[in-house]
Short mmCIF file of C-alpha atoms in Angstrom, two decimals:
data_model
loop_
_atom_site.label_atom_id
_atom_site.label_comp_id
_atom_site.label_asym_id
_atom_site.label_seq_id
_atom_site.Cartn_x
_atom_site.Cartn_y
_atom_site.Cartn_z
CA UNK T 1 -24.28 -36.83 -84.65
CA UNK T 2 -23.75 -39.41 -81.91
CA UNK T 3 -20.13 -39.84 -83.00
CA UNK T 4 -19.63 -36.07 -82.79
CA UNK T 5 -21.04 -35.95 -79.25
CA UNK T 6 -18.81 -38.87 -78.30
CA UNK T 7 -15.67 -37.13 -79.56
CA UNK T 8 -16.58 -34.01 -77.56
CA UNK T 9 -17.16 -35.87 -74.30
CA UNK T 10 -14.20 -38.26 -74.66
CA UNK T 11 -11.50 -35.78 -73.50
CA UNK T 12 -13.53 -34.98 -70.38
CA UNK T 13 -13.96 -38.67 -69.55
CA UNK T 14 -10.25 -39.21 -69.98
CA UNK T 15 -9.54 -36.19 -67.78
CA UNK T 16 -11.82 -37.46 -65.02
CA UNK T 17 -10.21 -40.92 -65.03
CA UNK T 18 -6.74 -39.39 -65.07
CA UNK T 19 -7.63 -37.24 -62.05
CA UNK T 20 -8.86 -40.25 -60.09
CA UNK T 21 -5.80 -42.27 -61.09
CA UNK T 22 -3.44 -39.47 -60.05
CA UNK T 23 -5.32 -39.13 -56.76
CA UNK T 24 -4.67 -42.79 -55.93
CA UNK T 25 -1.03 -42.58 -57.07
CA UNK T 26 -0.46 -39.43 -54.99
CA UNK T 27 -2.07 -41.16 -52.00
CA UNK T 28 0.23 -44.18 -52.33
CA UNK T 29 3.38 -42.07 -52.42
CA UNK T 30 2.06 -39.93 -49.56
CA UNK T 31 1.76 -42.96 -47.28
CA UNK T 32 5.09 -44.24 -48.59
CA UNK T 33 6.78 -40.95 -47.69
CA UNK T 34 5.33 -41.20 -44.18
CA UNK T 35 6.68 -44.74 -43.86
CA UNK T 36 10.14 -43.58 -44.96
CA UNK T 37 10.02 -40.64 -42.55
CA UNK T 38 9.33 -43.10 -39.72
CA UNK T 39 11.86 -45.81 -40.53
CA UNK T 40 14.43 -44.62 -43.08
CA UNK T 41 17.60 -43.11 -41.65
CA UNK T 42 18.02 -39.49 -42.70
CA UNK T 43 14.47 -39.24 -44.07
CA UNK T 44 12.99 -37.25 -41.19
CA UNK T 45 12.68 -34.02 -43.18
CA UNK T 46 9.00 -33.22 -43.63
CA UNK T 47 9.37 -31.52 -47.03
CA UNK T 48 9.02 -34.74 -49.05
CA UNK T 49 5.79 -35.86 -47.30
CA UNK T 50 4.48 -32.29 -47.50
CA UNK T 51 5.07 -32.27 -51.25
CA UNK T 52 3.25 -35.55 -51.81
CA UNK T 53 0.33 -34.64 -49.57
CA UNK T 54 0.02 -31.30 -51.35
CA UNK T 55 -0.20 -33.14 -54.68
CA UNK T 56 -2.70 -35.56 -53.13
CA UNK T 57 -4.86 -32.72 -51.80
CA UNK T 58 -4.86 -30.84 -55.13
CA UNK T 59 -5.83 -33.96 -57.13
CA UNK T 60 -8.49 -34.82 -54.56
CA UNK T 61 -9.92 -31.28 -54.72
CA UNK T 62 -10.09 -31.30 -58.52
CA UNK T 63 -11.71 -34.74 -58.48
CA UNK T 64 -14.39 -33.51 -56.07
CA UNK T 65 -15.11 -30.51 -58.30
CA UNK T 66 -15.04 -32.23 -61.71
CA UNK T 67 -15.97 -35.91 -61.38
CA UNK T 68 -19.73 -36.37 -61.54
CA UNK T 69 -19.97 -40.14 -61.06
CA UNK T 70 -20.38 -40.25 -57.30
CA UNK T 71 -19.87 -43.98 -56.83
CA UNK T 72 -16.60 -43.81 -58.76
CA UNK T 73 -15.51 -40.81 -56.72
CA UNK T 74 -16.33 -42.44 -53.37
CA UNK T 75 -14.51 -45.60 -54.44
CA UNK T 76 -11.45 -43.51 -55.31
CA UNK T 77 -11.62 -41.96 -51.83
CA UNK T 78 -11.62 -45.38 -50.20
CA UNK T 79 -8.84 -46.79 -52.38
CA UNK T 80 -6.68 -43.70 -51.76
CA UNK T 81 -6.98 -44.18 -48.01
CA UNK T 82 -6.77 -47.98 -48.09
CA UNK T 83 -3.43 -48.14 -49.92
CA UNK T 84 -1.89 -47.13 -46.59
CA UNK T 85 -2.32 -50.82 -45.64
CA UNK T 86 0.78 -51.51 -47.72
CA UNK T 87 2.66 -49.87 -44.85
CA UNK T 88 0.39 -50.46 -41.84
CA UNK T 89 -0.34 -54.07 -40.92
CA UNK T 90 -3.03 -53.64 -38.31
CA UNK T 91 -6.72 -54.39 -38.60
CA UNK T 92 -7.47 -51.52 -36.19
CA UNK T 93 -6.12 -49.11 -38.80
CA UNK T 94 -9.28 -49.88 -40.79
CA UNK T 95 -11.30 -47.85 -38.27
CA UNK T 96 -9.13 -44.82 -39.02
CA UNK T 97 -9.57 -45.38 -42.77
CA UNK T 98 -13.36 -45.48 -42.33
CA UNK T 99 -13.39 -42.35 -40.16
CA UNK T 100 -11.12 -40.49 -42.58
CA UNK T 101 -13.36 -41.53 -45.48
CA UNK T 102 -16.30 -39.95 -43.64
CA UNK T 103 -14.37 -36.68 -43.28
CA UNK T 104 -13.44 -36.66 -46.99
CA UNK T 105 -17.05 -37.45 -47.90
CA UNK T 106 -18.24 -34.57 -45.70
CA UNK T 107 -15.69 -32.30 -47.38
CA UNK T 108 -17.02 -33.32 -50.80
CA UNK T 109 -20.62 -32.61 -49.79
CA UNK T 110 -19.67 -29.22 -48.32
CA UNK T 111 -17.75 -28.17 -51.45
CA UNK T 112 -20.49 -29.34 -53.81
CA UNK T 113 -23.20 -27.63 -51.79
CA UNK T 114 -21.35 -24.32 -51.96
CA UNK T 115 -20.82 -24.65 -55.72
CA UNK T 116 -24.46 -25.58 -56.36
CA UNK T 117 -25.87 -22.72 -54.28
CA UNK T 118 -23.50 -20.07 -55.64
CA UNK T 119 -24.76 -17.72 -58.35
CA UNK T 120 -21.20 -17.39 -59.65
CA UNK T 121 -18.41 -19.94 -59.37
CA UNK T 122 -15.75 -18.95 -56.82
CA UNK T 123 -13.73 -22.14 -56.62
CA UNK T 124 -11.30 -21.05 -53.89
CA UNK T 125 -14.22 -20.08 -51.64
CA UNK T 126 -15.97 -23.39 -52.29
CA UNK T 127 -12.83 -25.46 -51.71
CA UNK T 128 -12.06 -23.51 -48.56
CA UNK T 129 -15.37 -24.64 -47.06
CA UNK T 130 -14.35 -28.28 -47.13
CA UNK T 131 -10.56 -28.38 -47.20
CA UNK T 132 -10.14 -28.38 -43.41
CA UNK T 133 -12.09 -31.65 -43.25
CA UNK T 134 -9.58 -33.06 -45.73
CA UNK T 135 -6.78 -31.85 -43.45
CA UNK T 136 -8.34 -33.68 -40.50
CA UNK T 137 -8.61 -36.86 -42.60
CA UNK T 138 -4.95 -36.61 -43.61
CA UNK T 139 -3.78 -35.97 -40.04
CA UNK T 140 -5.82 -38.88 -38.69
CA UNK T 141 -4.33 -41.20 -41.30
CA UNK T 142 -0.76 -40.02 -40.71
CA UNK T 143 -1.13 -40.29 -36.92
CA UNK T 144 -2.65 -43.76 -37.19
CA UNK T 145 0.10 -44.96 -39.54
CA UNK T 146 2.73 -43.53 -37.21
CA UNK T 147 1.21 -45.10 -34.10
CA UNK T 148 0.74 -48.60 -35.52
CA UNK T 149 4.23 -48.47 -37.03
CA UNK T 150 6.08 -47.61 -33.80
CA UNK T 151 3.99 -49.18 -31.05
CA UNK T 152 5.95 -52.47 -31.12
CA UNK T 153 9.38 -50.82 -31.31
CA UNK T 154 11.81 -50.43 -28.43
CA UNK T 155 11.65 -47.12 -26.57
CA UNK T 156 15.05 -46.05 -27.90
CA UNK T 157 13.90 -46.53 -31.50
CA UNK T 158 10.62 -44.69 -30.95
CA UNK T 159 12.26 -41.43 -29.94
CA UNK T 160 12.68 -39.15 -32.98
CA UNK T 161 16.02 -37.48 -33.59
CA UNK T 162 15.81 -33.78 -34.42
CA UNK T 163 18.37 -32.81 -37.05
CA UNK T 164 20.33 -29.58 -37.26
CA UNK T 165 19.68 -26.97 -39.94
CA UNK T 166 16.82 -26.94 -42.45
CA UNK T 167 13.39 -26.90 -40.85
CA UNK T 168 14.79 -26.80 -37.30
CA UNK T 169 16.72 -23.58 -37.96
CA UNK T 170 13.66 -22.04 -39.60
CA UNK T 171 11.49 -22.79 -36.54
CA UNK T 172 14.13 -21.45 -34.13
CA UNK T 173 14.50 -18.29 -36.22
CA UNK T 174 10.74 -17.78 -35.85
CA UNK T 175 10.97 -18.17 -32.06
CA UNK T 176 13.99 -15.93 -31.38
CA UNK T 177 12.26 -12.55 -32.07
CA UNK T 178 9.57 -13.51 -29.55
CA UNK T 179 12.27 -13.85 -26.89
CA UNK T 180 13.78 -10.45 -27.64
CA UNK T 181 13.22 -7.86 -30.42
CA UNK T 182 17.01 -7.68 -30.75
CA UNK T 183 16.90 -11.08 -32.47
CA UNK T 184 14.61 -9.78 -35.24
CA UNK T 185 17.38 -9.71 -37.84
CA UNK T 186 19.55 -12.45 -36.31
CA UNK T 187 19.61 -16.07 -37.49
CA UNK T 188 20.02 -18.91 -35.02
CA UNK T 189 23.01 -20.32 -36.90
CA UNK T 190 24.82 -16.96 -36.66
CA UNK T 191 24.57 -16.17 -32.93
CA UNK T 192 26.49 -18.02 -30.21
CA UNK T 193 25.14 -19.23 -26.89
CA UNK T 194 27.05 -16.55 -24.95
CA UNK T 195 25.61 -13.80 -27.16
CA UNK T 196 22.14 -15.30 -26.85
CA UNK T 197 22.27 -15.50 -23.04
CA UNK T 198 23.81 -12.04 -22.82
CA UNK T 199 20.95 -10.55 -24.82
CA UNK T 200 18.39 -12.32 -22.64
CA UNK T 201 20.15 -10.97 -19.55
CA UNK T 202 20.11 -7.40 -20.90
CA UNK T 203 16.41 -7.73 -21.77
CA UNK T 204 15.57 -8.93 -18.24
CA UNK T 205 17.61 -6.17 -16.56
CA UNK T 206 16.05 -3.51 -18.78
CA UNK T 207 12.54 -4.74 -18.02
CA UNK T 208 13.17 -4.97 -14.28
CA UNK T 209 14.77 -1.53 -14.28
CA UNK T 210 11.70 0.00 -15.91
CA UNK T 211 9.42 -1.72 -13.40
CA UNK T 212 11.49 -0.47 -10.45
CA UNK T 213 11.54 3.05 -11.84
CA UNK T 214 7.77 3.04 -12.29
CA UNK T 215 7.25 1.81 -8.74
CA UNK T 216 9.55 4.46 -7.32
CA UNK T 217 8.01 7.25 -9.37
CA UNK T 218 4.53 6.30 -8.21
CA UNK T 219 5.24 5.67 -4.54
CA UNK T 220 8.78 6.46 -3.48
CA UNK T 221 7.80 9.76 -1.89
CA UNK T 222 5.79 7.94 0.76
CA UNK T 223 8.31 5.22 1.40
CA UNK T 224 10.99 5.34 4.03
CA UNK T 225 14.57 5.02 2.84
CA UNK T 226 15.00 1.47 4.15
CA UNK T 227 11.73 0.35 2.52
CA UNK T 228 12.81 1.70 -0.88
CA UNK T 229 16.21 0.05 -0.55
CA UNK T 230 14.63 -3.27 0.35
CA UNK T 231 12.26 -3.12 -2.62
CA UNK T 232 15.09 -2.47 -5.08
CA UNK T 233 17.29 -5.15 -3.55
CA UNK T 234 14.47 -7.69 -3.86
CA UNK T 235 14.03 -6.81 -7.53
CA UNK T 236 17.77 -7.01 -8.30
CA UNK T 237 18.38 -10.04 -6.11
CA UNK T 238 21.39 -8.45 -4.39
CA UNK T 239 22.47 -5.68 -2.01
CA UNK T 240 22.78 -2.11 -3.29
CA UNK T 241 26.24 -0.62 -3.62
CA UNK T 242 27.18 2.69 -1.96
CA UNK T 243 26.91 4.53 -5.30
CA UNK T 244 23.45 3.10 -5.89
CA UNK T 245 22.33 4.16 -2.41
CA UNK T 246 23.51 7.70 -3.18
CA UNK T 247 21.42 7.67 -6.39
CA UNK T 248 18.40 6.56 -4.39
CA UNK T 249 18.96 9.34 -1.83
CA UNK T 250 19.24 11.86 -4.67
CA UNK T 251 15.91 10.66 -6.03
CA UNK T 252 14.26 10.98 -2.62
CA UNK T 253 15.57 14.52 -2.33
CA UNK T 254 14.03 15.43 -5.70
CA UNK T 255 16.82 14.67 -8.15
CA UNK T 256 16.18 12.65 -11.26
CA UNK T 257 16.50 8.93 -10.93
CA UNK T 258 19.10 6.98 -12.84
CA UNK T 259 18.60 3.28 -12.62
CA UNK T 260 21.50 1.42 -11.02
CA UNK T 261 23.64 -0.47 -13.50
CA UNK T 262 24.84 -3.99 -12.86
CA UNK T 263 28.56 -4.67 -13.15
CA UNK T 264 29.89 -6.80 -16.06
CA UNK T 265 31.24 -9.29 -13.53
CA UNK T 266 27.75 -9.99 -12.18
CA UNK T 267 26.54 -10.45 -15.75
CA UNK T 268 29.27 -12.99 -16.46
CA UNK T 269 28.55 -14.84 -13.20
CA UNK T 270 24.85 -15.12 -14.04
CA UNK T 271 25.55 -16.29 -17.61
CA UNK T 272 27.97 -18.88 -16.20
CA UNK T 273 25.23 -20.20 -13.90
CA UNK T 274 22.78 -20.33 -16.80
CA UNK T 275 25.27 -22.36 -18.85
CA UNK T 276 25.60 -24.82 -15.98
CA UNK T 277 21.83 -25.32 -15.97
CA UNK T 278 21.79 -25.69 -19.76
CA UNK T 279 24.59 -28.25 -19.52
CA UNK T 280 22.43 -30.32 -17.18
CA UNK T 281 19.54 -30.14 -19.65
CA UNK T 282 21.74 -30.95 -22.65
CA UNK T 283 23.60 -33.78 -20.95
CA UNK T 284 26.93 -32.28 -22.03
CA UNK T 285 29.02 -29.21 -21.22
CA UNK T 286 27.87 -25.95 -22.81
CA UNK T 287 30.95 -23.77 -23.38
CA UNK T 288 29.23 -20.74 -24.90
CA UNK T 289 30.69 -20.75 -28.40
CA UNK T 290 28.01 -23.12 -29.72
CA UNK T 291 25.49 -21.79 -32.22
CA UNK T 292 22.02 -21.27 -30.74
CA UNK T 293 20.41 -23.59 -33.30
CA UNK T 294 22.80 -26.39 -32.26
CA UNK T 295 22.08 -25.69 -28.58
CA UNK T 296 18.31 -26.04 -29.05
CA UNK T 297 18.73 -29.27 -31.04
CA UNK T 298 21.03 -30.83 -28.41
CA UNK T 299 18.66 -29.97 -25.56
CA UNK T 300 15.55 -31.20 -27.40
CA UNK T 301 17.20 -34.49 -28.38
CA UNK T 302 18.48 -34.94 -24.82
CA UNK T 303 14.99 -34.46 -23.38
CA UNK T 304 13.47 -36.83 -25.94
CA UNK T 305 16.11 -39.49 -25.18
CA UNK T 306 15.50 -39.01 -21.46
CA UNK T 307 11.79 -39.56 -21.99
CA UNK T 308 12.48 -42.69 -24.02
CA UNK T 309 14.83 -44.28 -21.48
CA UNK T 310 13.51 -47.74 -20.56
CA UNK T 311 14.15 -47.30 -16.83
CA UNK T 312 10.40 -47.06 -16.16
CA UNK T 313 9.87 -50.54 -17.63
CA UNK T 314 7.14 -51.80 -19.89
CA UNK T 315 4.46 -49.40 -18.65
CA UNK T 316 6.37 -46.43 -19.99
CA UNK T 317 7.07 -48.07 -23.36
CA UNK T 318 3.34 -48.58 -23.88
CA UNK T 319 2.57 -44.94 -23.21
CA UNK T 320 5.39 -43.45 -25.29
CA UNK T 321 3.91 -44.25 -28.74
CA UNK T 322 0.63 -42.66 -27.69
CA UNK T 323 2.40 -39.54 -26.37
CA UNK T 324 4.44 -39.05 -29.53
CA UNK T 325 1.35 -39.70 -31.68
CA UNK T 326 -0.64 -37.04 -29.83
CA UNK T 327 2.24 -34.57 -30.24
CA UNK T 328 2.36 -35.39 -33.95
CA UNK T 329 -1.41 -34.94 -34.31
CA UNK T 330 -1.43 -31.56 -32.54
CA UNK T 331 1.55 -30.42 -34.63
CA UNK T 332 0.11 -31.45 -38.00
CA UNK T 333 -3.31 -29.83 -37.55
CA UNK T 334 -2.06 -26.19 -37.67
CA UNK T 335 0.56 -27.09 -40.28
CA UNK T 336 -2.07 -28.69 -42.51
CA UNK T 337 -4.45 -25.79 -41.98
CA UNK T 338 -1.74 -23.38 -43.14
CA UNK T 339 -0.74 -25.53 -46.13
CA UNK T 340 -4.38 -25.95 -47.21
CA UNK T 341 -4.48 -22.30 -48.27
CA UNK T 342 -1.89 -23.08 -50.92
CA UNK T 343 -3.67 -26.30 -51.91
CA UNK T 344 -6.91 -24.49 -52.69
CA UNK T 345 -5.03 -21.82 -54.63
CA UNK T 346 -3.17 -24.39 -56.74
CA UNK T 347 -6.37 -26.37 -57.38
CA UNK T 348 -8.19 -23.20 -58.45
CA UNK T 349 -5.27 -22.29 -60.72
CA UNK T 350 -5.31 -25.72 -62.38
CA UNK T 351 -9.07 -25.45 -62.86
CA UNK T 352 -8.53 -22.12 -64.63
CA UNK T 353 -5.93 -23.74 -66.93
CA UNK T 354 -8.27 -26.64 -67.75
CA UNK T 355 -11.04 -24.18 -68.48
CA UNK T 356 -8.83 -22.13 -70.80
CA UNK T 357 -7.78 -25.35 -72.56
CA UNK T 358 -11.42 -26.19 -73.21
CA UNK T 359 -11.38 -29.38 -71.15
CA UNK T 360 -13.75 -27.87 -68.58
CA UNK T 361 -16.58 -25.46 -69.25
CA UNK T 362 -18.64 -23.19 -67.03
CA UNK T 363 -22.15 -22.46 -68.31
CA UNK T 364 -24.95 -20.25 -67.04
CA UNK T 365 -28.24 -21.93 -66.10
CA UNK T 366 -31.65 -20.55 -65.17
CA UNK T 367 -32.85 -22.07 -61.93
CA UNK T 368 -36.11 -22.06 -60.03
CA UNK T 369 -35.71 -21.63 -56.31
CA UNK T 370 -38.06 -21.46 -53.34
CA UNK T 371 -38.11 -18.24 -51.36
CA UNK T 372 -39.88 -17.16 -48.17
CA UNK T 373 -41.91 -13.98 -48.46
#
């Protein structure tokens, strides 16, 4: 009888130990991927760290749900966070490890409390209650590892280099439609700088034209001719032509208003001035045939290099690591929050597979509970 019970519980014990082992392994490679992203040339793409941290989060979530030996679970938490010391050689990093452990512990308590108080198991709902605390723990650890890894480096080596294509193009493609609806179906690696600036120009002119028309329709009847002309000239930033003055007179006499069009030459002149300003920002001449994605990358790298220039002396070099760390922290929080939705879904899916395989069981219990009447 005892042997039979042992054979039934053995697979579960093996499963629990495998989960804890995989959690520690995933943690090690997560911190390793961060270290490579910081120091290794060409390893700045965030997909590899994202993959390892996703695996880490899923294993951690399953361990919280399935492992019942609390001391063993808490020890696994601490070991998973402490293996980052292979890559961070600073005693102060221990404070971040301790704080992150507290967040993971709080996540575990929140998830367990939801499971224990639920009449029916809804694992995604339970995991969702605590997963954001796990995200905070991860982001704190990554930011701490990044800071203590770069704080002794020269300013030029601290500045990250944004690469073309991949993630950068994806982010720019998300931003373009917010600039103009015309970019909804356009990719940043397909449109040139001249086309991009031309579309921005057309959007501005169209918007200003509508505003001028609305102002004239609501109050032009009470304005004197010179006042109306002055208002339009201020909006357009130039003097009205004779044809445009005739259109304004026709409107004042009761005719329908047609907004004055701006000549192609003025458009080209304005775009040329914009390219001069962009050239100053990029630190090199912008001709107009560059792809928009390349333009954004050149300008961002130029600004980062300008910030990292050692002309401000030692005081600036001390502040730079902190600035970049804060930017990293504020960037990773929303990214981790978004990714955590997939983590909980994958963990719930793996739990379902384990349940179907008979390695995990869900039973119904009768409980006594206090109620207020």
